[in-house]
Coordinates of C-alpha atoms in Angstrom, one line a residue:
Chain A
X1 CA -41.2 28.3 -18.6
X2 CA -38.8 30.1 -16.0
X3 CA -42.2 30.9 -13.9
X4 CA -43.6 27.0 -14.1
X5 CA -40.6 26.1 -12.9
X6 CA -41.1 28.9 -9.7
X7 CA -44.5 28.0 -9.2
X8 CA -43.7 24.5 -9.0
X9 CA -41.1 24.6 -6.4
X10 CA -43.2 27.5 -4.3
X11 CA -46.1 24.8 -4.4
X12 CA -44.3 21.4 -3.9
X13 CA -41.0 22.7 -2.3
X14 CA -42.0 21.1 0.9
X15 CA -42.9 17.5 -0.8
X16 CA -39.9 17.4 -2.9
X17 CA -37.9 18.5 0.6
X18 CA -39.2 15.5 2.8
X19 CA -41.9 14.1 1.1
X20 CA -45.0 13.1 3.2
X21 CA -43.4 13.3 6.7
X22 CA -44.7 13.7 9.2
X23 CA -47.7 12.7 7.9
X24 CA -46.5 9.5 6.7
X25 CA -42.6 8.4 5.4
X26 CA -39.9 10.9 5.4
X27 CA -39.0 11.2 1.4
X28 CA -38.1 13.4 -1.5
X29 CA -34.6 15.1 -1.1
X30 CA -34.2 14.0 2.6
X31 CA -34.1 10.4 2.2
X32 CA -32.1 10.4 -1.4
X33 CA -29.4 12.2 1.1
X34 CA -29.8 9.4 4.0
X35 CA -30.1 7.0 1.7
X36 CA -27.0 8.1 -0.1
X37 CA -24.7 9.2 2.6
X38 CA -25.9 5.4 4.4
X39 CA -24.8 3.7 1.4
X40 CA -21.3 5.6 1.2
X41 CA -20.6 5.5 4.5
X42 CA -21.3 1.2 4.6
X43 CA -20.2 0.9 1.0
X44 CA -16.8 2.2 1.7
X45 CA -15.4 0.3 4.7
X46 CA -17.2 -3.3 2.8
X47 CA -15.2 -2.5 -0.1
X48 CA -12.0 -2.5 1.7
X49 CA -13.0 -5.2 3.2
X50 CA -13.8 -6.8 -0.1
X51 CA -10.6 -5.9 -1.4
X52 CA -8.9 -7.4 1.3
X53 CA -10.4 -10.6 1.3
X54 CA -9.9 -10.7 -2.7
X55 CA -6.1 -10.3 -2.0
X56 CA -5.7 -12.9 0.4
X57 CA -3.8 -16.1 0.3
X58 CA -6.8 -18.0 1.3
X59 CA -8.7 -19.2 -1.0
X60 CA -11.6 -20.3 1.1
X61 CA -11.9 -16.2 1.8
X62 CA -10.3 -15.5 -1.6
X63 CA -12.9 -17.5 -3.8
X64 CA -16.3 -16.4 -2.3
X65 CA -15.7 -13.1 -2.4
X66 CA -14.3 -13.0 -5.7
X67 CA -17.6 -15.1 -6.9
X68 CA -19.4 -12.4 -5.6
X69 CA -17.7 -9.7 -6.9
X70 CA -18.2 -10.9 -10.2
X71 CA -21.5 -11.9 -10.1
X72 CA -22.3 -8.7 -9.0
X73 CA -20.4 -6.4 -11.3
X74 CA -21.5 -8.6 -14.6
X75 CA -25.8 -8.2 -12.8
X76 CA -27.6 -5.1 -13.9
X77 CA -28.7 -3.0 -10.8
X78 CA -31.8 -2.9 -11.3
X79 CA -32.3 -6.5 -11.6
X80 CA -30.4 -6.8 -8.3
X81 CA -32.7 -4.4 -6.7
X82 CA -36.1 -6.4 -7.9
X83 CA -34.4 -9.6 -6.8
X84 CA -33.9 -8.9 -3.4
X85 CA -37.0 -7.0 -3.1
X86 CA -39.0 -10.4 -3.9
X87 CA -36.4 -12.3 -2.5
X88 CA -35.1 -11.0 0.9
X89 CA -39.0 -11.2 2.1
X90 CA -39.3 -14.8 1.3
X91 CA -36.3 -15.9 3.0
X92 CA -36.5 -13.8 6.4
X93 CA -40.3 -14.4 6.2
X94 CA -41.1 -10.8 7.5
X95 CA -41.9 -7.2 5.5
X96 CA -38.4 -5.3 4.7
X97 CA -38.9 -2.0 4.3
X98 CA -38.1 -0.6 0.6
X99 CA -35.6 1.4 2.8
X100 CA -33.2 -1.0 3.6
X101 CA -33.9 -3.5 0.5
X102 CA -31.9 -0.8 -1.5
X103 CA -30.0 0.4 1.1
X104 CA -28.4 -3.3 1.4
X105 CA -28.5 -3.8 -2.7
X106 CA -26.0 -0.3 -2.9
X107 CA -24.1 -1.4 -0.2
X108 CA -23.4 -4.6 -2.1
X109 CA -23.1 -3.1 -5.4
X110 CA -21.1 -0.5 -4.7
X111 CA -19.1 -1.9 -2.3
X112 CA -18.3 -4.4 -5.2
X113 CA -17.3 -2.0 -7.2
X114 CA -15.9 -0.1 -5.1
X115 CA -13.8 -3.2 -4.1
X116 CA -11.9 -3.2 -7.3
X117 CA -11.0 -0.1 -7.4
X118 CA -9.3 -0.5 -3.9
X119 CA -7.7 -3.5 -4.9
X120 CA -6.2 -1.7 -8.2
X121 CA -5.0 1.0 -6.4
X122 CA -3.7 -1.6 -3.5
X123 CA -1.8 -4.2 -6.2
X124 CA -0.7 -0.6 -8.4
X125 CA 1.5 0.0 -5.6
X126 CA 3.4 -2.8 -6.2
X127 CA 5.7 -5.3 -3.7
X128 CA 8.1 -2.9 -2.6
X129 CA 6.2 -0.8 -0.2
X130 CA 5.2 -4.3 1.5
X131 CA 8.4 -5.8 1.3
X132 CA 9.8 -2.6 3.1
X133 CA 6.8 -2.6 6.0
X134 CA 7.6 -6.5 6.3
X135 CA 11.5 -6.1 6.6
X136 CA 10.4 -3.6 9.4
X137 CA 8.5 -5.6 11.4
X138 CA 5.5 -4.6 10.3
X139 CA 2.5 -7.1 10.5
X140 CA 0.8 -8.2 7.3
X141 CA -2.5 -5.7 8.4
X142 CA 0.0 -3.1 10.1
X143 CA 1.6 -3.0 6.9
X144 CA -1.9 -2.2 5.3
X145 CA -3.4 0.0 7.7
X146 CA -0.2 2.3 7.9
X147 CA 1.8 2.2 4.5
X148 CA -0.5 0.3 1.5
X149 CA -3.7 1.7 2.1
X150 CA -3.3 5.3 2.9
X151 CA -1.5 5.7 -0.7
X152 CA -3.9 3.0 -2.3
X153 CA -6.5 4.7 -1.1
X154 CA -5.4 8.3 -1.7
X155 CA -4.1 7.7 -5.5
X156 CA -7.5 6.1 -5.9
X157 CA -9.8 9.4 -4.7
X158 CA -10.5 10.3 -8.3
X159 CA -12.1 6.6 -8.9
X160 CA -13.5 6.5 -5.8
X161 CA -15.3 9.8 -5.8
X162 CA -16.9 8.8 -9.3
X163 CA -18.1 5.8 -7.5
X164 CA -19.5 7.9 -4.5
X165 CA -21.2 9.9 -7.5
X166 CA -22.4 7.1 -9.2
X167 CA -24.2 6.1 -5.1
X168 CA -26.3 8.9 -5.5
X169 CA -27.5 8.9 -9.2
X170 CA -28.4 4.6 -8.4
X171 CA -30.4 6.0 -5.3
X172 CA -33.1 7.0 -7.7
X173 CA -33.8 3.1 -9.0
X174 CA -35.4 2.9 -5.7
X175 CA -38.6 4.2 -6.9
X176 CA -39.1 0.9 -8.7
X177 CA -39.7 -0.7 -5.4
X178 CA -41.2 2.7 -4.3
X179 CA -38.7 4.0 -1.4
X180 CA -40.2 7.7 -1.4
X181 CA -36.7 9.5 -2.1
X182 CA -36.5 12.8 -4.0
X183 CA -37.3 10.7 -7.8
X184 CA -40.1 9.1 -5.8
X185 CA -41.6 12.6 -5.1
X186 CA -41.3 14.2 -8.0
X187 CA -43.2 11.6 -9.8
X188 CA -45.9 12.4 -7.4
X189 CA -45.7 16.1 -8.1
X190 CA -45.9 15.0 -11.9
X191 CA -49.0 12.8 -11.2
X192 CA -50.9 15.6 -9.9
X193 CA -50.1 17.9 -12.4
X194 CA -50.5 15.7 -15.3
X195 CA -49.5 18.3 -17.9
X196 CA -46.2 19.7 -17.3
X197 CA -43.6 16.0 -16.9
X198 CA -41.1 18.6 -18.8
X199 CA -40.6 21.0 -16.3
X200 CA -41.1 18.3 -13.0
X201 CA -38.0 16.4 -14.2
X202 CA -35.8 19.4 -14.9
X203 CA -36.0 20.4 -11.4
X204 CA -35.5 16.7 -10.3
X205 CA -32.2 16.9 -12.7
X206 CA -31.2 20.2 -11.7
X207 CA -31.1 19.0 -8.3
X208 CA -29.1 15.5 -8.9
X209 CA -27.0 17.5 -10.6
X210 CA -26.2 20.3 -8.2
X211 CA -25.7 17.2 -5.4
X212 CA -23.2 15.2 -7.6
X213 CA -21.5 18.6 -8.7
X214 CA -21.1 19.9 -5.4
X215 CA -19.9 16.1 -3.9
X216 CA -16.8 16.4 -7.0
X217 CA -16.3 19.7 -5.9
X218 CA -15.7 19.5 -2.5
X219 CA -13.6 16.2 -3.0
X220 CA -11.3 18.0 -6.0
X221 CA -10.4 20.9 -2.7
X222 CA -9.8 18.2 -0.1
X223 CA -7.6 16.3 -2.6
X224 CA -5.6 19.0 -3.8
X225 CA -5.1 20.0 -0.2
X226 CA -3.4 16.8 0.5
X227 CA -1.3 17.3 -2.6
X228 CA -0.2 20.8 -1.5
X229 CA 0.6 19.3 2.4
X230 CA 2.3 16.3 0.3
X231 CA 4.4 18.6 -2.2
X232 CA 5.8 20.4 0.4
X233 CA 6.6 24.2 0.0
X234 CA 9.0 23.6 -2.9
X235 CA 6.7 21.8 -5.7
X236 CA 3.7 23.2 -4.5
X237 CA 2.4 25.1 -7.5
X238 CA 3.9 22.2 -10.2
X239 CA 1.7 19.5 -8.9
X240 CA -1.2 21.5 -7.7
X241 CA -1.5 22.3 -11.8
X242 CA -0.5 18.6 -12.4
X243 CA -3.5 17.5 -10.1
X244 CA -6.0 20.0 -11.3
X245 CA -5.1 18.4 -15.0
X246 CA -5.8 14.7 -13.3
X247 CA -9.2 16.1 -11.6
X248 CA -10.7 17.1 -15.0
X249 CA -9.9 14.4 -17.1
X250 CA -11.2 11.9 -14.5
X251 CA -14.3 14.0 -13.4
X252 CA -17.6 11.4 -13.8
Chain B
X1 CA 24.7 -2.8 18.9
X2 CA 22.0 -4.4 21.6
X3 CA 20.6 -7.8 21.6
X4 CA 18.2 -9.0 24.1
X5 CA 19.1 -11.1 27.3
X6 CA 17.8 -14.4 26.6
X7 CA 19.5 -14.3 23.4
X8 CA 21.4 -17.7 22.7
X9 CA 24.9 -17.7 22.1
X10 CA 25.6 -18.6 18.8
X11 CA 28.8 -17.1 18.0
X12 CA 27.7 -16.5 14.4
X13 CA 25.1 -13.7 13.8
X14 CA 24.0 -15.4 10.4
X15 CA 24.3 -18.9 9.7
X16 CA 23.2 -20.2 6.5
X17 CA 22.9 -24.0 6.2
X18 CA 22.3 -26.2 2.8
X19 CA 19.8 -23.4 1.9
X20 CA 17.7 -24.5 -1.8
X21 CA 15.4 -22.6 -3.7
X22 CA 13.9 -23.0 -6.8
X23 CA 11.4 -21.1 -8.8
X24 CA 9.6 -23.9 -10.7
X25 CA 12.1 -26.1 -12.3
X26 CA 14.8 -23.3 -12.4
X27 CA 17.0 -23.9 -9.4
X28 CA 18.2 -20.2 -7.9
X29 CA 20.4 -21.5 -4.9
X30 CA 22.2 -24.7 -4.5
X31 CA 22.8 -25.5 -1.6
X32 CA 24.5 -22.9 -0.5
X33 CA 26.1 -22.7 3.3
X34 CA 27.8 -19.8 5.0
X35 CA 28.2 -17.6 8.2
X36 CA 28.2 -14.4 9.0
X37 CA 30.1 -13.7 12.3
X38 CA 29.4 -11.5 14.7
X39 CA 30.9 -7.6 13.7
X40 CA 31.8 -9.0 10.6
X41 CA 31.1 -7.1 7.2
X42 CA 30.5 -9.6 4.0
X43 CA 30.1 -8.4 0.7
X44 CA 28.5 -10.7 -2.1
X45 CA 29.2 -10.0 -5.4
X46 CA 29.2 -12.1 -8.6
X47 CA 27.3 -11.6 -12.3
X48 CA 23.5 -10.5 -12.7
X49 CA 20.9 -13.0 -12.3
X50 CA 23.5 -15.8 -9.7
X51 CA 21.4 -15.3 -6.8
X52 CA 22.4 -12.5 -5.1
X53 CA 19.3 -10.6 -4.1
X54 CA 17.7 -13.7 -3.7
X55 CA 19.9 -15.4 -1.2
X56 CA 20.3 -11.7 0.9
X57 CA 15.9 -11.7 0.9
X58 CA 16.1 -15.1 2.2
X59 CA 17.6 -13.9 5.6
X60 CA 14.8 -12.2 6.5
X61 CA 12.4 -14.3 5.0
X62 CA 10.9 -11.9 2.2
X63 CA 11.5 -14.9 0.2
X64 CA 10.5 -18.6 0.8
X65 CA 13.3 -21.2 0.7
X66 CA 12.6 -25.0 -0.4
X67 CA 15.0 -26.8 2.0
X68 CA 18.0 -25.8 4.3
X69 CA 17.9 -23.5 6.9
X70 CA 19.1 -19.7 7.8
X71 CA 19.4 -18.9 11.8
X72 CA 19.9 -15.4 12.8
X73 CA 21.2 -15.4 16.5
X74 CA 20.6 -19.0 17.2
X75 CA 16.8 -18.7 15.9
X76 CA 15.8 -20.7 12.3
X77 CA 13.8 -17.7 10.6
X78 CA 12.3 -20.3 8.4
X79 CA 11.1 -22.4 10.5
X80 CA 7.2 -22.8 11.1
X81 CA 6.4 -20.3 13.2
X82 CA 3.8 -18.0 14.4
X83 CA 3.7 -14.8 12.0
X84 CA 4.2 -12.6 15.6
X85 CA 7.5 -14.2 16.3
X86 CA 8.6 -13.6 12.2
X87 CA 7.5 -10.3 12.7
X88 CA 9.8 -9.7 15.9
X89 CA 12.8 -11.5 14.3
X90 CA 12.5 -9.4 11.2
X91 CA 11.8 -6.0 13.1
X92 CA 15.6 -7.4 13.8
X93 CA 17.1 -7.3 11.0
X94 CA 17.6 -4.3 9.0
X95 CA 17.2 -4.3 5.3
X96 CA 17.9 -1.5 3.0
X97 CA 16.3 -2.1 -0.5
X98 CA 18.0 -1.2 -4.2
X99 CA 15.0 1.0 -4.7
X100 CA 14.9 2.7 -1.3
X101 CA 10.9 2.0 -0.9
X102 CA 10.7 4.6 1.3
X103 CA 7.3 5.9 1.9
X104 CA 6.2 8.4 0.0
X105 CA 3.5 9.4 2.1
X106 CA 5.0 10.0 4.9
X107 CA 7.7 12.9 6.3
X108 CA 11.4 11.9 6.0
X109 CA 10.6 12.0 10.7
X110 CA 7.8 9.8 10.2
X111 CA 9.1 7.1 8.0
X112 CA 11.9 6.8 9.9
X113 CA 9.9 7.1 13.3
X114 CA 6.9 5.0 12.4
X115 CA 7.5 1.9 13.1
X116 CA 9.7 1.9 16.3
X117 CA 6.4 3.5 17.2
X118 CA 3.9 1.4 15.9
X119 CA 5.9 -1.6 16.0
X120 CA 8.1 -1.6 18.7
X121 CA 5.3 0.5 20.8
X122 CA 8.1 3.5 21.7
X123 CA 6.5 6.6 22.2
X124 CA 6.2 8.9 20.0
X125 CA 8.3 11.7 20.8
X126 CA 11.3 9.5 21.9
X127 CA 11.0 7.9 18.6
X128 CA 11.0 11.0 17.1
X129 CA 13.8 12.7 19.0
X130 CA 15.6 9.3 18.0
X131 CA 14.9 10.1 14.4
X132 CA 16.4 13.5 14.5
X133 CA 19.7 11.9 15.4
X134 CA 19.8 8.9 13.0
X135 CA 19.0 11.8 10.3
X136 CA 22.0 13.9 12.0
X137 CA 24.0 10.8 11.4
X138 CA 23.1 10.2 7.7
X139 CA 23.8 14.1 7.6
X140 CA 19.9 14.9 6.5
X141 CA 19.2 16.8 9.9
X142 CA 17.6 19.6 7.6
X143 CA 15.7 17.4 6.2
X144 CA 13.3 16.2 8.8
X145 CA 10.3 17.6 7.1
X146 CA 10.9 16.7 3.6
X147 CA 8.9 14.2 1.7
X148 CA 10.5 11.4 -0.2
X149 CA 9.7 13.1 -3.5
X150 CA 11.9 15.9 -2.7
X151 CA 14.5 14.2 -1.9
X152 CA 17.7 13.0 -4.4
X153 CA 18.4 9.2 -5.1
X154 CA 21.5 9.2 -2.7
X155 CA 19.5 11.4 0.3
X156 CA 16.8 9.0 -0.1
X157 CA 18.8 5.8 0.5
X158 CA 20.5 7.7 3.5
X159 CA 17.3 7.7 5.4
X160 CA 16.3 4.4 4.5
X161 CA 19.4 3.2 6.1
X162 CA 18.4 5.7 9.1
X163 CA 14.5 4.3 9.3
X164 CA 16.2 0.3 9.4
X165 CA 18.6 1.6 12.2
X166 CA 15.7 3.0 14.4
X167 CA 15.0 -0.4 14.7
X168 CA 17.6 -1.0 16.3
X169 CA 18.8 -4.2 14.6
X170 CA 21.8 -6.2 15.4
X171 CA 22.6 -7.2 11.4
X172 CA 21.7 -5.1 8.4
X173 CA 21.7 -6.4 4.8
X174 CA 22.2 -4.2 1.6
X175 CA 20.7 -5.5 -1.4
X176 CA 22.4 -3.3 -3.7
X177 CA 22.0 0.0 -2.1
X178 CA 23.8 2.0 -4.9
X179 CA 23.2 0.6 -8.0
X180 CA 19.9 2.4 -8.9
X181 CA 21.8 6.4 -8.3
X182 CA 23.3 8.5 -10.2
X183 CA 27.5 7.9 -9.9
X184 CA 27.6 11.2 -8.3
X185 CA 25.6 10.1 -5.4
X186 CA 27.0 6.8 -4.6
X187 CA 29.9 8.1 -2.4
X188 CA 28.0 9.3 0.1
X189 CA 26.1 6.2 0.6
X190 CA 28.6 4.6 0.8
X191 CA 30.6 6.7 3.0
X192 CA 27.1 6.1 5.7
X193 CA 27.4 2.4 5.1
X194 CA 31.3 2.7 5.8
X195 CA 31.1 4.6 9.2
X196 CA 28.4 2.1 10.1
X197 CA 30.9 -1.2 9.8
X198 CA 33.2 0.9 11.3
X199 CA 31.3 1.2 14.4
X200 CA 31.3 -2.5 14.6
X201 CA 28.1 -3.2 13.1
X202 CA 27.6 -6.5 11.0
X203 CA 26.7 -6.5 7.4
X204 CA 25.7 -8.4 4.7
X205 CA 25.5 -6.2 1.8
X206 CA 25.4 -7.5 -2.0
X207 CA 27.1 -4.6 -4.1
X208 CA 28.9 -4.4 -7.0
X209 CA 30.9 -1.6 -5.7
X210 CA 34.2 -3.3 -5.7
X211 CA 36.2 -0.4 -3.7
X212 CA 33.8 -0.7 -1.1
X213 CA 34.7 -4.4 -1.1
X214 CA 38.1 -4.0 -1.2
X215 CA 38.1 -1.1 1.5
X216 CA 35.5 -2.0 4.0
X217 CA 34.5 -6.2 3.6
X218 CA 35.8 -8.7 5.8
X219 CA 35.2 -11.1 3.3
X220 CA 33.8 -12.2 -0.3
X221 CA 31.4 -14.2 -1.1
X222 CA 32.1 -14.8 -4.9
X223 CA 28.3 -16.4 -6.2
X224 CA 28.0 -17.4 -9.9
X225 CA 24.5 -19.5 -10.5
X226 CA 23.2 -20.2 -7.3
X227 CA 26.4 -21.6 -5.5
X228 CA 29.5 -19.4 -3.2
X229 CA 32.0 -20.4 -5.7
X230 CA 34.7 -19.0 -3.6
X231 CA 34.9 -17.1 -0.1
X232 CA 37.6 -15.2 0.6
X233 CA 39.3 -11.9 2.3
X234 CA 39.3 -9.2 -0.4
X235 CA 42.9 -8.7 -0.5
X236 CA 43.2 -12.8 -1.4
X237 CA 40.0 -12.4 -4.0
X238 CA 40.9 -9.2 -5.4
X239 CA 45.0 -10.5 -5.5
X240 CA 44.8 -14.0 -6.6
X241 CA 41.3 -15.2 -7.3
X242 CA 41.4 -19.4 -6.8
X243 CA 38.0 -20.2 -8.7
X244 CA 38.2 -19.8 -12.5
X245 CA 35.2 -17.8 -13.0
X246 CA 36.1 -15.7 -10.3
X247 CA 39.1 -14.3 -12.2
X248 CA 37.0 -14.0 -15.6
X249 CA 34.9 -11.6 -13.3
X250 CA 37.5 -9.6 -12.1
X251 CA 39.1 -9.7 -15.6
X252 CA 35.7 -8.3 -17.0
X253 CA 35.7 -5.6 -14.2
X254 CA 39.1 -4.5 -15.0
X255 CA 37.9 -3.4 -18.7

């Protein structure tokens, strides 16, 4: 068992690394990583963004993007993905790679998700930290940029990092429109062994699993550090235990 | 305290005229009319749910009114006007909150430096060596680094009186800035709030403090459901109270 699993990797270490590049499309783990550290990186700023637009007083901004929200949240990903895949082609008339098909459907997605869980932690802040930005001075996106959403956004790290997690695991419904990511290249590992699907999709598990653990990980250090910096010298240790407690009940 | 140039000259700082507001069909203020002169310290007190906070948000516009008009120095704030020029007229007026609403985010310095510096576009280590004094003043100077969270009910109110100073405003209203501490901590808020009016500065502060009234205020505004029911010196309110439910308040007080 143990040495199926070595042999595999010694053999196909290189396809499940980058898949057929440079022969043909860079894949396998490679491109789950571009693809997922793309969709983070747009996903986040959208769903601010989102949030924003969800909050505001004007409902020809407010409505749309609410519509959208929901619509999205309440749509299976998958079916999102196929949509657009047959969809986006028709409408721009020209071939779109798989790439960017699901690279804009997480965008989307996430960001719609993610939106809502900006906008909780923005409206669980309540009015006084706006009414005390406003009575400064402070103009309506001052006030956001400076005093709501570094705390919004900073209570909200747990959420959002499950979210971030969730980014990666959703890369792999990409193979249903074929974009050669690291799910994508294992399958072809398992095609040309034919007799041993068992130990192909433990490695592609272990693997998603090390990348989501790791992600928590790192995030759980960075966040207590800002609790520590926050705490000051005095209450260090209570809330460092305090946040540790909040970190492993919220862990996706 | 410093007011710009081309400020007009309206000899009253505040000047509230036939100011409405309802919240559906429930009417909060009836048209209500008053002035705040220039120096002047005016404490508003009456029962729980008269109007109070509501009337002392509507001079700085945090709430809407539905007819009337406030000026501050000579300008309406409610007027229709752009959001820029609401923000500068607001950056004018200080407000300290019941519940501080400090932020918590941010050093004891830095909420109190912020937003000369991001508002007023002072740089940041004059704002900051501004800071250190207000928080000398409050008497918090060893508390620069401090977050709100470490901080005591009555410390934190301190420095929210010292972040609304670094503005710089002419008028500062109190929307009862004692009544969510601890007895023990009220005096020395008070005793900050004190040394301000005594260095000339003019307040509108809604308290229910009744010695800080009696010692500090200029005047009374008495306000029972949504009207100034009677405005007077404190020695004449607290003495011989002319409106009848004036004197059931004091009377109440008194037990």
């Amino acid at each position: 068992m143990i040495t199926d699993l070595i042999a595999i990797i010694r053999d196909y270490w290189l396809l499940l690394l980058i898949g057929q590049y440079p022969n043909g499309p860079l894949g396998g783990l490679a491109n789950t990583l571009i693809l997922s550290a793309l969709s983070i990186a747009l996903a986040f700023p959208v769903s601010i963004l989102l949030a924003l637009a969800r909050l505001s007083k004007w409902t020809p901004l407010r409505w749309p993007v609410t519509m959208l929200v929901y619509v999205t949240r309440g749509v299976p990903l998958l079916m999102l993905i196929l949509w657009c895949y047959f969809v986006v082609p028709l409408v721009t008339g020209t071939d779109v790679p798989s790439f960017v098909i699901m690279l804009t459907t997480l965008v989307v997605y996430q960001g719609a998700f993610l939106s809502e869980v900006v906008r909780a932690g923005i409206v669980s802040l309540g009015h006084g930290q706006m009414d005390a930005a406003r009575a400064l001075g402070h103009s309506y996106l001052g006030a956001m940029r400076f005093v709501i959403l570094p705390q919004a956004l900073y209570n909200m790290i747990p959420s959002i990092l499950s979210t971030f997690v969730s980014t990666i695991k959703d890369t792999t419904l990409g193979y249903v429109i074929n974009v050669p990511d690291l799910t994508f290249a294992a399958s072809q590992v398992n095609n040309q062994l034919l007799t041993q699907p068992f130990q192909v999709f433990l490695i592609l598990a272990l693997v998603y699993y090390a990348l989501c653990w790791s992600l928590t990980h790192v995030a759980n250090r960075i966040e207590r550090r800002i609790a520590r910096r926050r705490a000051g010298t005095v209450s260090a240790t209570i809330s460092e235990t305090a946040q540790a407690t909040k970190m492993i009940t919220e862990q996706p | 305290m410093s007011t710009s140039a081309n400020e007009p000259r309206d000899p009253q700082a505040i000047r509230i005229s036939n100011v409405c507001k309802s919240y559906g069909q429930y009417k909060v203020l009836k048209d209500i009319s008053a002035e705040v002169s220039r120096g002047e310290v005016v404490v508003i007190c009456g029962p729980s749910g008269s109007g109070k906070s509501t009337l002392i948000r509507t001079v700085n516009r945090l709430e809407e009114i539905n007819s009337g008009s406030i000026s501050f120095n000579g300008h309406d704030i409610h007027a229709p006007m752009r959001t820029k020029e609401l923000n500068l007229l607001r950056s004018r007026i200080g407000f300290v909150f019941q519940n501080f609403n400090l932020f918590p985010h941010l050093s004891v310095l830095d909420n109190i430096a912020m937003s000369p510096i991001r508002v007023k576009g002072v740089p940041a280590a004059e704002a900051r060596a501004k800071a250190v004094k207000l928080l000398e003043r409050v008497g918090l100077a060893d508390k620069q680094n401090a977050y709100p969270g470490q901080l005591s009910g009555g410390q934190q109110q301190r420095v929210a009186i010292a972040r609304a100073l670094a503005m710089e405003p002419p008028v500062m209203l109190f929307d009862e800035p004692t009544s969510a501490l601890d007895p023990e901590m009220v005096g020395e808020v008070l005793s900050v709030m004190k040394s301000l009016a005594s260095e000339g500065m003019t307040m509108l502060c809604v308290t229910h403090e009744m010695g800080f009234a009696r010692d500090v205020a200029d005047r009374i505004w008495f306000i029972d459901a949504g009207q100034i029911l009677e405005t007077a010196t404190p020695d004449e309110f607290f003495k011989n109270p002319q409106h009848p439910r004036a004197q059931r308040f004091l009377a109440d007080l008194r037990h």
